[in-house]
Amino acid sequence: MSSSTAAADAADAAHVVTPGRRLGLTQEYEAGSGTYVRNGMIYASLLGVRKTKTEAEATTMGGATAGADRPDETSGRPTNPTIYVERRSTRYAIPVIGSEVLARVVRINPRAASVAIMMVDSAPCQEEFLGTVRVQDIRATEKDLVQMIGSFRPGDIIRAEVISLGDQRSYYLSTTRNEHGVVFAQSEAGNSMVPVSWEEMLDPKSQAVEKRKCAKPVAAAAV
């Protein structure tokens, strides 16, 4: 590997973001591909590398997406730079105890949620590893009151910590920390939801509220 390639990989690793990660303010950036906006804040909607581009860079690259990085027709001034998430080039990892992982909930029962681990720390997995979040490992307090159906649903994307190694490449995970839990979920109507508290998510289109154990948004490093 050349020194330039290694430097580029290191730079990408420093800006890897996961779904739900805060990227910046709409006052400072235009929201580009791989992002969504909520309450004036731009968030990542997929796993990848956080990047920005100015109007000049977008023109050099063959043009920006519609409405992004174009001069303000009323003022004649260019808009803010566009912040976007680019799917990351392949680099693989294996979970170990203490790793922070991103996983998709596959199925649930009253005692545990089965998940497929997609990413370990800042790198995606070459193949999906199996994980389990037991009901007692969902929350740090009032564990006897936790219900799986009110915490996770199949299809949810969660951020969790590996707390022990199971058998046959299966890992036990925990979401007891505030920053761990659901980072992306769809409502029963199929719409993307946004967290309104640590235990509820809202479907902005239908205004329906569903129970989840939500992850506290984690700010990305400054651009």
mmCIF file with all atom_site columns, C-alpha atoms in Angstrom:
data_model
loop_
_atom_site.group_PDB
_atom_site.id
_atom_site.type_symbol
_atom_site.label_atom_id
_atom_site.label_alt_id
_atom_site.label_comp_id
_atom_site.label_asym_id
_atom_site.label_entity_id
_atom_site.label_seq_id
_atom_site.pdbx_PDB_ins_code
_atom_site.Cartn_x
_atom_site.Cartn_y
_atom_site.Cartn_z
_atom_site.occupancy
_atom_site.B_iso_or_equiv
_atom_site.pdbx_formal_charge
_atom_site.auth_seq_id
_atom_site.auth_comp_id
_atom_site.auth_asym_id
_atom_site.auth_atom_id
_atom_site.pdbx_PDB_model_num
ATOM 1   C CA . MET A 1 1   ? 0.000   0.000   0.000   1.00 0.00 ? 1   MET A CA 1
ATOM 2   C CA . SER A 1 2   ? 1.374   3.409   -0.978  1.00 0.00 ? 2   SER A CA 1
ATOM 3   C CA . SER A 1 3   ? 1.845   6.161   1.576   1.00 0.00 ? 3   SER A CA 1
ATOM 4   C CA . SER A 1 4   ? -0.792  8.272   -0.162  1.00 0.00 ? 4   SER A CA 1
ATOM 5   C CA . THR A 1 5   ? -3.335  5.439   -0.010  1.00 0.00 ? 5   THR A CA 1
ATOM 6   C CA . ALA A 1 6   ? -2.581  4.809   3.661   1.00 0.00 ? 6   ALA A CA 1
ATOM 7   C CA . ALA A 1 7   ? -2.997  8.509   4.415   1.00 0.00 ? 7   ALA A CA 1
ATOM 8   C CA . ALA A 1 8   ? -6.337  8.567   2.606   1.00 0.00 ? 8   ALA A CA 1
ATOM 9   C CA . ASP A 1 9   ? -7.555  5.516   4.548   1.00 0.00 ? 9   ASP A CA 1
ATOM 10  C CA . ALA A 1 10  ? -6.522  7.119   7.831   1.00 0.00 ? 10  ALA A CA 1
ATOM 11  C CA . ALA A 1 11  ? -8.357  10.326  6.940   1.00 0.00 ? 11  ALA A CA 1
ATOM 12  C CA . ASP A 1 12  ? -11.504 8.364   6.048   1.00 0.00 ? 12  ASP A CA 1
ATOM 13  C CA . ALA A 1 13  ? -11.368 6.412   9.309   1.00 0.00 ? 13  ALA A CA 1
ATOM 14  C CA . ALA A 1 14  ? -11.344 9.666   11.269  1.00 0.00 ? 14  ALA A CA 1
ATOM 15  C CA . HIS A 1 15  ? -14.623 10.712  9.632   1.00 0.00 ? 15  HIS A CA 1
ATOM 16  C CA . VAL A 1 16  ? -16.601 7.465   9.627   1.00 0.00 ? 16  VAL A CA 1
ATOM 17  C CA . VAL A 1 17  ? -20.166 8.016   10.823  1.00 0.00 ? 17  VAL A CA 1
ATOM 18  C CA . THR A 1 18  ? -23.059 5.710   11.631  1.00 0.00 ? 18  THR A CA 1
ATOM 19  C CA . PRO A 1 19  ? -26.812 6.261   11.068  1.00 0.00 ? 19  PRO A CA 1
ATOM 20  C CA . GLY A 1 20  ? -28.139 8.831   13.512  1.00 0.00 ? 20  GLY A CA 1
ATOM 21  C CA . ARG A 1 21  ? -24.770 10.558  14.014  1.00 0.00 ? 21  ARG A CA 1
ATOM 22  C CA . ARG A 1 22  ? -24.935 14.372  14.148  1.00 0.00 ? 22  ARG A CA 1
ATOM 23  C CA . LEU A 1 23  ? -23.072 16.020  11.283  1.00 0.00 ? 23  LEU A CA 1
ATOM 24  C CA . GLY A 1 24  ? -23.729 19.748  11.571  1.00 0.00 ? 24  GLY A CA 1
ATOM 25  C CA . LEU A 1 25  ? -26.245 22.577  11.607  1.00 0.00 ? 25  LEU A CA 1
ATOM 26  C CA . THR A 1 26  ? -28.446 23.557  8.660   1.00 0.00 ? 26  THR A CA 1
ATOM 27  C CA . GLN A 1 27  ? -27.295 27.131  9.275   1.00 0.00 ? 27  GLN A CA 1
ATOM 28  C CA . GLU A 1 28  ? -23.768 26.078  8.324   1.00 0.00 ? 28  GLU A CA 1
ATOM 29  C CA . TYR A 1 29  ? -24.279 23.283  5.762   1.00 0.00 ? 29  TYR A CA 1
ATOM 30  C CA . GLU A 1 30  ? -26.620 22.079  3.046   1.00 0.00 ? 30  GLU A CA 1
ATOM 31  C CA . ALA A 1 31  ? -27.832 18.500  3.566   1.00 0.00 ? 31  ALA A CA 1
ATOM 32  C CA . GLY A 1 32  ? -26.517 16.201  0.847   1.00 0.00 ? 32  GLY A CA 1
ATOM 33  C CA . SER A 1 33  ? -26.883 12.521  0.014   1.00 0.00 ? 33  SER A CA 1
ATOM 34  C CA . GLY A 1 34  ? -26.837 10.047  2.877   1.00 0.00 ? 34  GLY A CA 1
ATOM 35  C CA . THR A 1 35  ? -28.228 12.571  5.377   1.00 0.00 ? 35  THR A CA 1
ATOM 36  C CA . TYR A 1 36  ? -31.499 13.789  6.835   1.00 0.00 ? 36  TYR A CA 1
ATOM 37  C CA . VAL A 1 37  ? -32.546 16.931  8.726   1.00 0.00 ? 37  VAL A CA 1
ATOM 38  C CA . ARG A 1 38  ? -34.326 17.219  12.080  1.00 0.00 ? 38  ARG A CA 1
ATOM 39  C CA . ASN A 1 39  ? -34.839 20.365  14.140  1.00 0.00 ? 39  ASN A CA 1
ATOM 40  C CA . GLY A 1 40  ? -32.153 22.311  12.311  1.00 0.00 ? 40  GLY A CA 1
ATOM 41  C CA . MET A 1 41  ? -29.557 19.538  12.701  1.00 0.00 ? 41  MET A CA 1
ATOM 42  C CA . ILE A 1 42  ? -28.182 17.323  9.927   1.00 0.00 ? 42  ILE A CA 1
ATOM 43  C CA . TYR A 1 43  ? -27.779 13.603  10.702  1.00 0.00 ? 43  TYR A CA 1
ATOM 44  C CA . ALA A 1 44  ? -26.229 10.662  8.858   1.00 0.00 ? 44  ALA A CA 1
ATOM 45  C CA . SER A 1 45  ? -28.740 8.192   7.415   1.00 0.00 ? 45  SER A CA 1
ATOM 46  C CA . LEU A 1 46  ? -26.212 5.509   6.466   1.00 0.00 ? 46  LEU A CA 1
ATOM 47  C CA . LEU A 1 47  ? -22.832 4.061   7.395   1.00 0.00 ? 47  LEU A CA 1
ATOM 48  C CA . GLY A 1 48  ? -20.016 5.812   5.576   1.00 0.00 ? 48  GLY A CA 1
ATOM 49  C CA . VAL A 1 49  ? -17.509 8.649   5.500   1.00 0.00 ? 49  VAL A CA 1
ATOM 50  C CA . ARG A 1 50  ? -18.603 12.201  6.330   1.00 0.00 ? 50  ARG A CA 1
ATOM 51  C CA . LYS A 1 51  ? -17.509 14.614  3.612   1.00 0.00 ? 51  LYS A CA 1
ATOM 52  C CA . THR A 1 52  ? -18.166 18.179  2.506   1.00 0.00 ? 52  THR A CA 1
ATOM 53  C CA . LYS A 1 53  ? -17.964 19.943  -0.836  1.00 0.00 ? 53  LYS A CA 1
ATOM 54  C CA . THR A 1 54  ? -18.158 23.557  -1.892  1.00 0.00 ? 54  THR A CA 1
ATOM 55  C CA . GLU A 1 55  ? -19.863 24.906  -4.999  1.00 0.00 ? 55  GLU A CA 1
ATOM 56  C CA . ALA A 1 56  ? -16.547 24.983  -6.868  1.00 0.00 ? 56  ALA A CA 1
ATOM 57  C CA . GLU A 1 57  ? -15.753 21.376  -5.921  1.00 0.00 ? 57  GLU A CA 1
ATOM 58  C CA . ALA A 1 58  ? -19.214 20.223  -6.981  1.00 0.00 ? 58  ALA A CA 1
ATOM 59  C CA . THR A 1 59  ? -18.759 21.902  -10.364 1.00 0.00 ? 59  THR A CA 1
ATOM 60  C CA . THR A 1 60  ? -15.379 20.223  -10.826 1.00 0.00 ? 60  THR A CA 1
ATOM 61  C CA . MET A 1 61  ? -16.962 16.857  -9.951  1.00 0.00 ? 61  MET A CA 1
ATOM 62  C CA . GLY A 1 62  ? -19.584 17.333  -12.653 1.00 0.00 ? 62  GLY A CA 1
ATOM 63  C CA . GLY A 1 63  ? -22.268 19.248  -10.823 1.00 0.00 ? 63  GLY A CA 1
ATOM 64  C CA . ALA A 1 64  ? -23.990 19.143  -7.468  1.00 0.00 ? 64  ALA A CA 1
ATOM 65  C CA . THR A 1 65  ? -27.260 17.544  -6.596  1.00 0.00 ? 65  THR A CA 1
ATOM 66  C CA . ALA A 1 66  ? -30.345 19.612  -7.240  1.00 0.00 ? 66  ALA A CA 1
ATOM 67  C CA . GLY A 1 67  ? -30.572 22.599  -4.958  1.00 0.00 ? 67  GLY A CA 1
ATOM 68  C CA . ALA A 1 68  ? -27.163 22.098  -3.318  1.00 0.00 ? 68  ALA A CA 1
ATOM 69  C CA . ASP A 1 69  ? -24.136 24.376  -3.575  1.00 0.00 ? 69  ASP A CA 1
ATOM 70  C CA . ARG A 1 70  ? -25.777 26.787  -5.972  1.00 0.00 ? 70  ARG A CA 1
ATOM 71  C CA . PRO A 1 71  ? -25.705 30.584  -5.679  1.00 0.00 ? 71  PRO A CA 1
ATOM 72  C CA . ASP A 1 72  ? -28.607 32.136  -3.820  1.00 0.00 ? 72  ASP A CA 1
ATOM 73  C CA . GLU A 1 73  ? -30.622 33.752  -6.631  1.00 0.00 ? 73  GLU A CA 1
ATOM 74  C CA . THR A 1 74  ? -31.883 36.515  -4.382  1.00 0.00 ? 74  THR A CA 1
ATOM 75  C CA . SER A 1 75  ? -28.536 37.535  -2.887  1.00 0.00 ? 75  SER A CA 1
ATOM 76  C CA . GLY A 1 76  ? -26.087 36.395  -5.555  1.00 0.00 ? 76  GLY A CA 1
ATOM 77  C CA . ARG A 1 77  ? -24.002 34.676  -2.856  1.00 0.00 ? 77  ARG A CA 1
ATOM 78  C CA . PRO A 1 78  ? -23.169 30.971  -2.888  1.00 0.00 ? 78  PRO A CA 1
ATOM 79  C CA . THR A 1 79  ? -24.951 28.740  -0.425  1.00 0.00 ? 79  THR A CA 1
ATOM 80  C CA . ASN A 1 80  ? -23.226 26.898  2.409   1.00 0.00 ? 80  ASN A CA 1
ATOM 81  C CA . PRO A 1 81  ? -21.022 23.907  1.625   1.00 0.00 ? 81  PRO A CA 1
ATOM 82  C CA . THR A 1 82  ? -22.843 20.601  1.270   1.00 0.00 ? 82  THR A CA 1
ATOM 83  C CA . ILE A 1 83  ? -22.252 17.910  3.881   1.00 0.00 ? 83  ILE A CA 1
ATOM 84  C CA . TYR A 1 84  ? -22.908 14.339  2.803   1.00 0.00 ? 84  TYR A CA 1
ATOM 85  C CA . VAL A 1 85  ? -22.108 10.718  3.633   1.00 0.00 ? 85  VAL A CA 1
ATOM 86  C CA . GLU A 1 86  ? -20.293 8.531   1.127   1.00 0.00 ? 86  GLU A CA 1
ATOM 87  C CA . ARG A 1 87  ? -20.472 4.781   1.502   1.00 0.00 ? 87  ARG A CA 1
ATOM 88  C CA . ARG A 1 88  ? -17.137 3.609   2.799   1.00 0.00 ? 88  ARG A CA 1
ATOM 89  C CA . SER A 1 89  ? -14.624 1.518   0.872   1.00 0.00 ? 89  SER A CA 1
ATOM 90  C CA . THR A 1 90  ? -14.211 -2.038  2.101   1.00 0.00 ? 90  THR A CA 1
ATOM 91  C CA . ARG A 1 91  ? -12.358 -2.654  5.348   1.00 0.00 ? 91  ARG A CA 1
ATOM 92  C CA . TYR A 1 92  ? -13.275 -5.509  7.605   1.00 0.00 ? 92  TYR A CA 1
ATOM 93  C CA . ALA A 1 93  ? -13.342 -6.098  11.354  1.00 0.00 ? 93  ALA A CA 1
ATOM 94  C CA . ILE A 1 94  ? -14.212 -8.745  13.943  1.00 0.00 ? 94  ILE A CA 1
ATOM 95  C CA . PRO A 1 95  ? -16.078 -7.948  17.211  1.00 0.00 ? 95  PRO A CA 1
ATOM 96  C CA . VAL A 1 96  ? -14.237 -8.228  20.520  1.00 0.00 ? 96  VAL A CA 1
ATOM 97  C CA . ILE A 1 97  ? -15.315 -7.494  24.088  1.00 0.00 ? 97  ILE A CA 1
ATOM 98  C CA . GLY A 1 98  ? -15.685 -3.734  24.490  1.00 0.00 ? 98  GLY A CA 1
ATOM 99  C CA . SER A 1 99  ? -16.288 -3.067  20.788  1.00 0.00 ? 99  SER A CA 1
ATOM 100 C CA . GLU A 1 100 ? -19.067 -0.683  19.818  1.00 0.00 ? 100 GLU A CA 1
ATOM 101 C CA . VAL A 1 101 ? -21.144 -2.262  17.073  1.00 0.00 ? 101 VAL A CA 1
ATOM 102 C CA . LEU A 1 102 ? -23.925 -1.346  14.708  1.00 0.00 ? 102 LEU A CA 1
ATOM 103 C CA . ALA A 1 103 ? -26.453 -4.121  14.194  1.00 0.00 ? 103 ALA A CA 1
ATOM 104 C CA . ARG A 1 104 ? -29.800 -4.879  12.567  1.00 0.00 ? 104 ARG A CA 1
ATOM 105 C CA . VAL A 1 105 ? -32.517 -6.490  14.662  1.00 0.00 ? 105 VAL A CA 1
ATOM 106 C CA . VAL A 1 106 ? -33.549 -9.742  12.966  1.00 0.00 ? 106 VAL A CA 1
ATOM 107 C CA . ARG A 1 107 ? -36.143 -11.108 15.392  1.00 0.00 ? 107 ARG A CA 1
ATOM 108 C CA . ILE A 1 108 ? -37.303 -10.678 18.963  1.00 0.00 ? 108 ILE A CA 1
ATOM 109 C CA . ASN A 1 109 ? -38.920 -12.730 21.699  1.00 0.00 ? 109 ASN A CA 1
ATOM 110 C CA . PRO A 1 110 ? -39.824 -11.760 25.282  1.00 0.00 ? 110 PRO A CA 1
ATOM 111 C CA . ARG A 1 111 ? -36.345 -12.697 26.541  1.00 0.00 ? 111 ARG A CA 1
ATOM 112 C CA . ALA A 1 112 ? -33.954 -11.446 23.854  1.00 0.00 ? 112 ALA A CA 1
ATOM 113 C CA . ALA A 1 113 ? -33.416 -9.793  20.491  1.00 0.00 ? 113 ALA A CA 1
ATOM 114 C CA . SER A 1 114 ? -31.368 -11.542 17.814  1.00 0.00 ? 114 SER A CA 1
ATOM 115 C CA . VAL A 1 115 ? -29.298 -9.159  15.709  1.00 0.00 ? 115 VAL A CA 1
ATOM 116 C CA . ALA A 1 116 ? -26.904 -9.211  12.750  1.00 0.00 ? 116 ALA A CA 1
ATOM 117 C CA . ILE A 1 117 ? -23.745 -7.198  13.444  1.00 0.00 ? 117 ILE A CA 1
ATOM 118 C CA . MET A 1 118 ? -22.839 -5.059  10.429  1.00 0.00 ? 118 MET A CA 1
ATOM 119 C CA . MET A 1 119 ? -20.108 -2.791  11.763  1.00 0.00 ? 119 MET A CA 1
ATOM 120 C CA . VAL A 1 120 ? -17.457 -2.913  14.491  1.00 0.00 ? 120 VAL A CA 1
ATOM 121 C CA . ASP A 1 121 ? -16.146 0.434   15.770  1.00 0.00 ? 121 ASP A CA 1
ATOM 122 C CA . SER A 1 122 ? -15.236 2.291   12.552  1.00 0.00 ? 122 SER A CA 1
ATOM 123 C CA . ALA A 1 123 ? -15.148 -0.654  10.135  1.00 0.00 ? 123 ALA A CA 1
ATOM 124 C CA . PRO A 1 124 ? -17.822 -2.857  8.510   1.00 0.00 ? 124 PRO A CA 1
ATOM 125 C CA . CYS A 1 125 ? -17.771 -6.628  8.904   1.00 0.00 ? 125 CYS A CA 1
ATOM 126 C CA . GLN A 1 126 ? -16.868 -8.797  5.941   1.00 0.00 ? 126 GLN A CA 1
ATOM 127 C CA . GLU A 1 127 ? -19.795 -10.986 6.905   1.00 0.00 ? 127 GLU A CA 1
ATOM 128 C CA . GLU A 1 128 ? -22.605 -10.557 9.389   1.00 0.00 ? 128 GLU A CA 1
ATOM 129 C CA . PHE A 1 129 ? -21.868 -11.830 12.901  1.00 0.00 ? 129 PHE A CA 1
ATOM 130 C CA . LEU A 1 130 ? -24.738 -12.932 15.100  1.00 0.00 ? 130 LEU A CA 1
ATOM 131 C CA . GLY A 1 131 ? -25.486 -11.120 18.327  1.00 0.00 ? 131 GLY A CA 1
ATOM 132 C CA . THR A 1 132 ? -28.003 -11.266 21.164  1.00 0.00 ? 132 THR A CA 1
ATOM 133 C CA . VAL A 1 133 ? -29.343 -8.478  23.358  1.00 0.00 ? 133 VAL A CA 1
ATOM 134 C CA . ARG A 1 134 ? -30.936 -10.050 26.429  1.00 0.00 ? 134 ARG A CA 1
ATOM 135 C CA . VAL A 1 135 ? -33.816 -8.219  28.074  1.00 0.00 ? 135 VAL A CA 1
ATOM 136 C CA . GLN A 1 136 ? -31.712 -7.585  31.204  1.00 0.00 ? 136 GLN A CA 1
ATOM 137 C CA . ASP A 1 137 ? -29.015 -5.904  29.074  1.00 0.00 ? 137 ASP A CA 1
ATOM 138 C CA . ILE A 1 138 ? -31.272 -3.308  27.441  1.00 0.00 ? 138 ILE A CA 1
ATOM 139 C CA . ARG A 1 139 ? -31.460 -0.723  30.215  1.00 0.00 ? 139 ARG A CA 1
ATOM 140 C CA . ALA A 1 140 ? -29.309 0.110   33.233  1.00 0.00 ? 140 ALA A CA 1
ATOM 141 C CA . THR A 1 141 ? -32.238 0.845   35.581  1.00 0.00 ? 141 THR A CA 1
ATOM 142 C CA . GLU A 1 142 ? -35.648 -0.722  36.334  1.00 0.00 ? 142 GLU A CA 1
ATOM 143 C CA . LYS A 1 143 ? -34.611 -3.867  34.485  1.00 0.00 ? 143 LYS A CA 1
ATOM 144 C CA . ASP A 1 144 ? -37.620 -5.771  35.810  1.00 0.00 ? 144 ASP A CA 1
ATOM 145 C CA . LEU A 1 145 ? -39.946 -3.376  33.948  1.00 0.00 ? 145 LEU A CA 1
ATOM 146 C CA . VAL A 1 146 ? -38.268 -3.719  30.534  1.00 0.00 ? 146 VAL A CA 1
ATOM 147 C CA . GLN A 1 147 ? -40.329 -5.281  27.748  1.00 0.00 ? 147 GLN A CA 1
ATOM 148 C CA . MET A 1 148 ? -38.646 -6.358  24.518  1.00 0.00 ? 148 MET A CA 1
ATOM 149 C CA . ILE A 1 149 ? -41.575 -5.261  22.329  1.00 0.00 ? 149 ILE A CA 1
ATOM 150 C CA . GLY A 1 150 ? -41.242 -1.750  23.757  1.00 0.00 ? 150 GLY A CA 1
ATOM 151 C CA . SER A 1 151 ? -37.486 -1.622  23.133  1.00 0.00 ? 151 SER A CA 1
ATOM 152 C CA . PHE A 1 152 ? -36.696 -3.068  19.699  1.00 0.00 ? 152 PHE A CA 1
ATOM 153 C CA . ARG A 1 153 ? -38.536 -4.246  16.596  1.00 0.00 ? 153 ARG A CA 1
ATOM 154 C CA . PRO A 1 154 ? -37.273 -6.350  13.676  1.00 0.00 ? 154 PRO A CA 1
ATOM 155 C CA . GLY A 1 155 ? -35.568 -4.106  11.126  1.00 0.00 ? 155 GLY A CA 1
ATOM 156 C CA . ASP A 1 156 ? -34.349 -1.555  13.684  1.00 0.00 ? 156 ASP A CA 1
ATOM 157 C CA . ILE A 1 157 ? -30.697 -0.484  13.523  1.00 0.00 ? 157 ILE A CA 1
ATOM 158 C CA . ILE A 1 158 ? -29.094 -0.357  16.968  1.00 0.00 ? 158 ILE A CA 1
ATOM 159 C CA . ARG A 1 159 ? -25.788 0.790   18.429  1.00 0.00 ? 159 ARG A CA 1
ATOM 160 C CA . ALA A 1 160 ? -24.521 -1.514  21.201  1.00 0.00 ? 160 ALA A CA 1
ATOM 161 C CA . GLU A 1 161 ? -21.463 -2.739  23.086  1.00 0.00 ? 161 GLU A CA 1
ATOM 162 C CA . VAL A 1 162 ? -20.053 -6.268  23.017  1.00 0.00 ? 162 VAL A CA 1
ATOM 163 C CA . ILE A 1 163 ? -20.054 -7.492  26.629  1.00 0.00 ? 163 ILE A CA 1
ATOM 164 C CA . SER A 1 164 ? -19.144 -11.165 26.179  1.00 0.00 ? 164 SER A CA 1
ATOM 165 C CA . LEU A 1 165 ? -18.361 -13.756 23.550  1.00 0.00 ? 165 LEU A CA 1
ATOM 166 C CA . GLY A 1 166 ? -20.915 -16.477 22.992  1.00 0.00 ? 166 GLY A CA 1
ATOM 167 C CA . ASP A 1 167 ? -20.440 -19.628 20.956  1.00 0.00 ? 167 ASP A CA 1
ATOM 168 C CA . GLN A 1 168 ? -20.245 -20.141 17.199  1.00 0.00 ? 168 GLN A CA 1
ATOM 169 C CA . ARG A 1 169 ? -19.467 -16.479 16.491  1.00 0.00 ? 169 ARG A CA 1
ATOM 170 C CA . SER A 1 170 ? -22.446 -15.245 18.499  1.00 0.00 ? 170 SER A CA 1
ATOM 171 C CA . TYR A 1 171 ? -21.928 -12.265 20.801  1.00 0.00 ? 171 TYR A CA 1
ATOM 172 C CA . TYR A 1 172 ? -23.812 -10.888 23.780  1.00 0.00 ? 172 TYR A CA 1
ATOM 173 C CA . LEU A 1 173 ? -24.507 -7.172  23.422  1.00 0.00 ? 173 LEU A CA 1
ATOM 174 C CA . SER A 1 174 ? -25.632 -4.403  25.774  1.00 0.00 ? 174 SER A CA 1
ATOM 175 C CA . THR A 1 175 ? -27.508 -1.143  25.178  1.00 0.00 ? 175 THR A CA 1
ATOM 176 C CA . THR A 1 176 ? -27.500 0.057   28.804  1.00 0.00 ? 176 THR A CA 1
ATOM 177 C CA . ARG A 1 177 ? -25.438 3.181   28.041  1.00 0.00 ? 177 ARG A CA 1
ATOM 178 C CA . ASN A 1 178 ? -27.274 6.350   27.058  1.00 0.00 ? 178 ASN A CA 1
ATOM 179 C CA . GLU A 1 179 ? -25.559 6.490   23.664  1.00 0.00 ? 179 GLU A CA 1
ATOM 180 C CA . HIS A 1 180 ? -26.614 2.931   22.855  1.00 0.00 ? 180 HIS A CA 1
ATOM 181 C CA . GLY A 1 181 ? -29.964 1.772   21.544  1.00 0.00 ? 181 GLY A CA 1
ATOM 182 C CA . VAL A 1 182 ? -32.013 2.336   18.392  1.00 0.00 ? 182 VAL A CA 1
ATOM 183 C CA . VAL A 1 183 ? -30.445 4.776   15.928  1.00 0.00 ? 183 VAL A CA 1
ATOM 184 C CA . PHE A 1 184 ? -32.764 4.112   12.978  1.00 0.00 ? 184 PHE A CA 1
ATOM 185 C CA . ALA A 1 185 ? -36.263 2.657   12.815  1.00 0.00 ? 185 ALA A CA 1
ATOM 186 C CA . GLN A 1 186 ? -39.310 2.604   10.583  1.00 0.00 ? 186 GLN A CA 1
ATOM 187 C CA . SER A 1 187 ? -42.854 2.877   11.825  1.00 0.00 ? 187 SER A CA 1
ATOM 188 C CA . GLU A 1 188 ? -45.547 0.286   11.207  1.00 0.00 ? 188 GLU A CA 1
ATOM 189 C CA . ALA A 1 189 ? -46.553 2.479   8.255   1.00 0.00 ? 189 ALA A CA 1
ATOM 190 C CA . GLY A 1 190 ? -43.047 2.146   6.796   1.00 0.00 ? 190 GLY A CA 1
ATOM 191 C CA . ASN A 1 191 ? -41.893 5.714   7.461   1.00 0.00 ? 191 ASN A CA 1
ATOM 192 C CA . SER A 1 192 ? -38.565 6.697   9.039   1.00 0.00 ? 192 SER A CA 1
ATOM 193 C CA . MET A 1 193 ? -39.039 7.781   12.634  1.00 0.00 ? 193 MET A CA 1
ATOM 194 C CA . VAL A 1 194 ? -37.252 10.304  14.843  1.00 0.00 ? 194 VAL A CA 1
ATOM 195 C CA . PRO A 1 195 ? -36.642 10.019  18.603  1.00 0.00 ? 195 PRO A CA 1
ATOM 196 C CA . VAL A 1 196 ? -38.706 12.309  20.829  1.00 0.00 ? 196 VAL A CA 1
ATOM 197 C CA . SER A 1 197 ? -37.413 10.893  24.118  1.00 0.00 ? 197 SER A CA 1
ATOM 198 C CA . TRP A 1 198 ? -35.159 8.089   25.275  1.00 0.00 ? 198 TRP A CA 1
ATOM 199 C CA . GLU A 1 199 ? -38.082 5.636   25.050  1.00 0.00 ? 199 GLU A CA 1
ATOM 200 C CA . GLU A 1 200 ? -40.280 6.935   22.210  1.00 0.00 ? 200 GLU A CA 1
ATOM 201 C CA . MET A 1 201 ? -39.972 7.572   18.465  1.00 0.00 ? 201 MET A CA 1
ATOM 202 C CA . LEU A 1 202 ? -42.314 9.601   16.261  1.00 0.00 ? 202 LEU A CA 1
ATOM 203 C CA . ASP A 1 203 ? -43.466 9.005   12.693  1.00 0.00 ? 203 ASP A CA 1
ATOM 204 C CA . PRO A 1 204 ? -43.481 12.605  11.347  1.00 0.00 ? 204 PRO A CA 1
ATOM 205 C CA . LYS A 1 205 ? -45.960 11.728  8.595   1.00 0.00 ? 205 LYS A CA 1
ATOM 206 C CA . SER A 1 206 ? -48.624 9.910   10.585  1.00 0.00 ? 206 SER A CA 1
ATOM 207 C CA . GLN A 1 207 ? -47.727 11.439  13.987  1.00 0.00 ? 207 GLN A CA 1
ATOM 208 C CA . ALA A 1 208 ? -47.855 7.924   15.426  1.00 0.00 ? 208 ALA A CA 1
ATOM 209 C CA . VAL A 1 209 ? -45.605 7.307   18.447  1.00 0.00 ? 209 VAL A CA 1
ATOM 210 C CA . GLU A 1 210 ? -43.911 3.953   19.027  1.00 0.00 ? 210 GLU A CA 1
ATOM 211 C CA . LYS A 1 211 ? -41.900 2.653   21.959  1.00 0.00 ? 211 LYS A CA 1
ATOM 212 C CA . ARG A 1 212 ? -38.164 2.111   21.509  1.00 0.00 ? 212 ARG A CA 1
ATOM 213 C CA . LYS A 1 213 ? -35.007 2.187   23.618  1.00 0.00 ? 213 LYS A CA 1
ATOM 214 C CA . CYS A 1 214 ? -33.466 5.126   21.772  1.00 0.00 ? 214 CYS A CA 1
ATOM 215 C CA . ALA A 1 215 ? -29.776 5.918   21.532  1.00 0.00 ? 215 ALA A CA 1
ATOM 216 C CA . LYS A 1 216 ? -28.731 9.386   22.556  1.00 0.00 ? 216 LYS A CA 1
ATOM 217 C CA . PRO A 1 217 ? -27.351 11.120  19.429  1.00 0.00 ? 217 PRO A CA 1
ATOM 218 C CA . VAL A 1 218 ? -23.550 11.257  19.426  1.00 0.00 ? 218 VAL A CA 1
ATOM 219 C CA . ALA A 1 219 ? -21.925 14.314  17.882  1.00 0.00 ? 219 ALA A CA 1
ATOM 220 C CA . ALA A 1 220 ? -19.341 13.678  15.196  1.00 0.00 ? 220 ALA A CA 1
ATOM 221 C CA . ALA A 1 221 ? -15.932 15.272  15.329  1.00 0.00 ? 221 ALA A CA 1
ATOM 222 C CA . ALA A 1 222 ? -15.764 18.848  14.115  1.00 0.00 ? 222 ALA A CA 1
ATOM 223 C CA . VAL A 1 223 ? -15.415 19.231  10.356  1.00 0.00 ? 223 VAL A CA 1
#
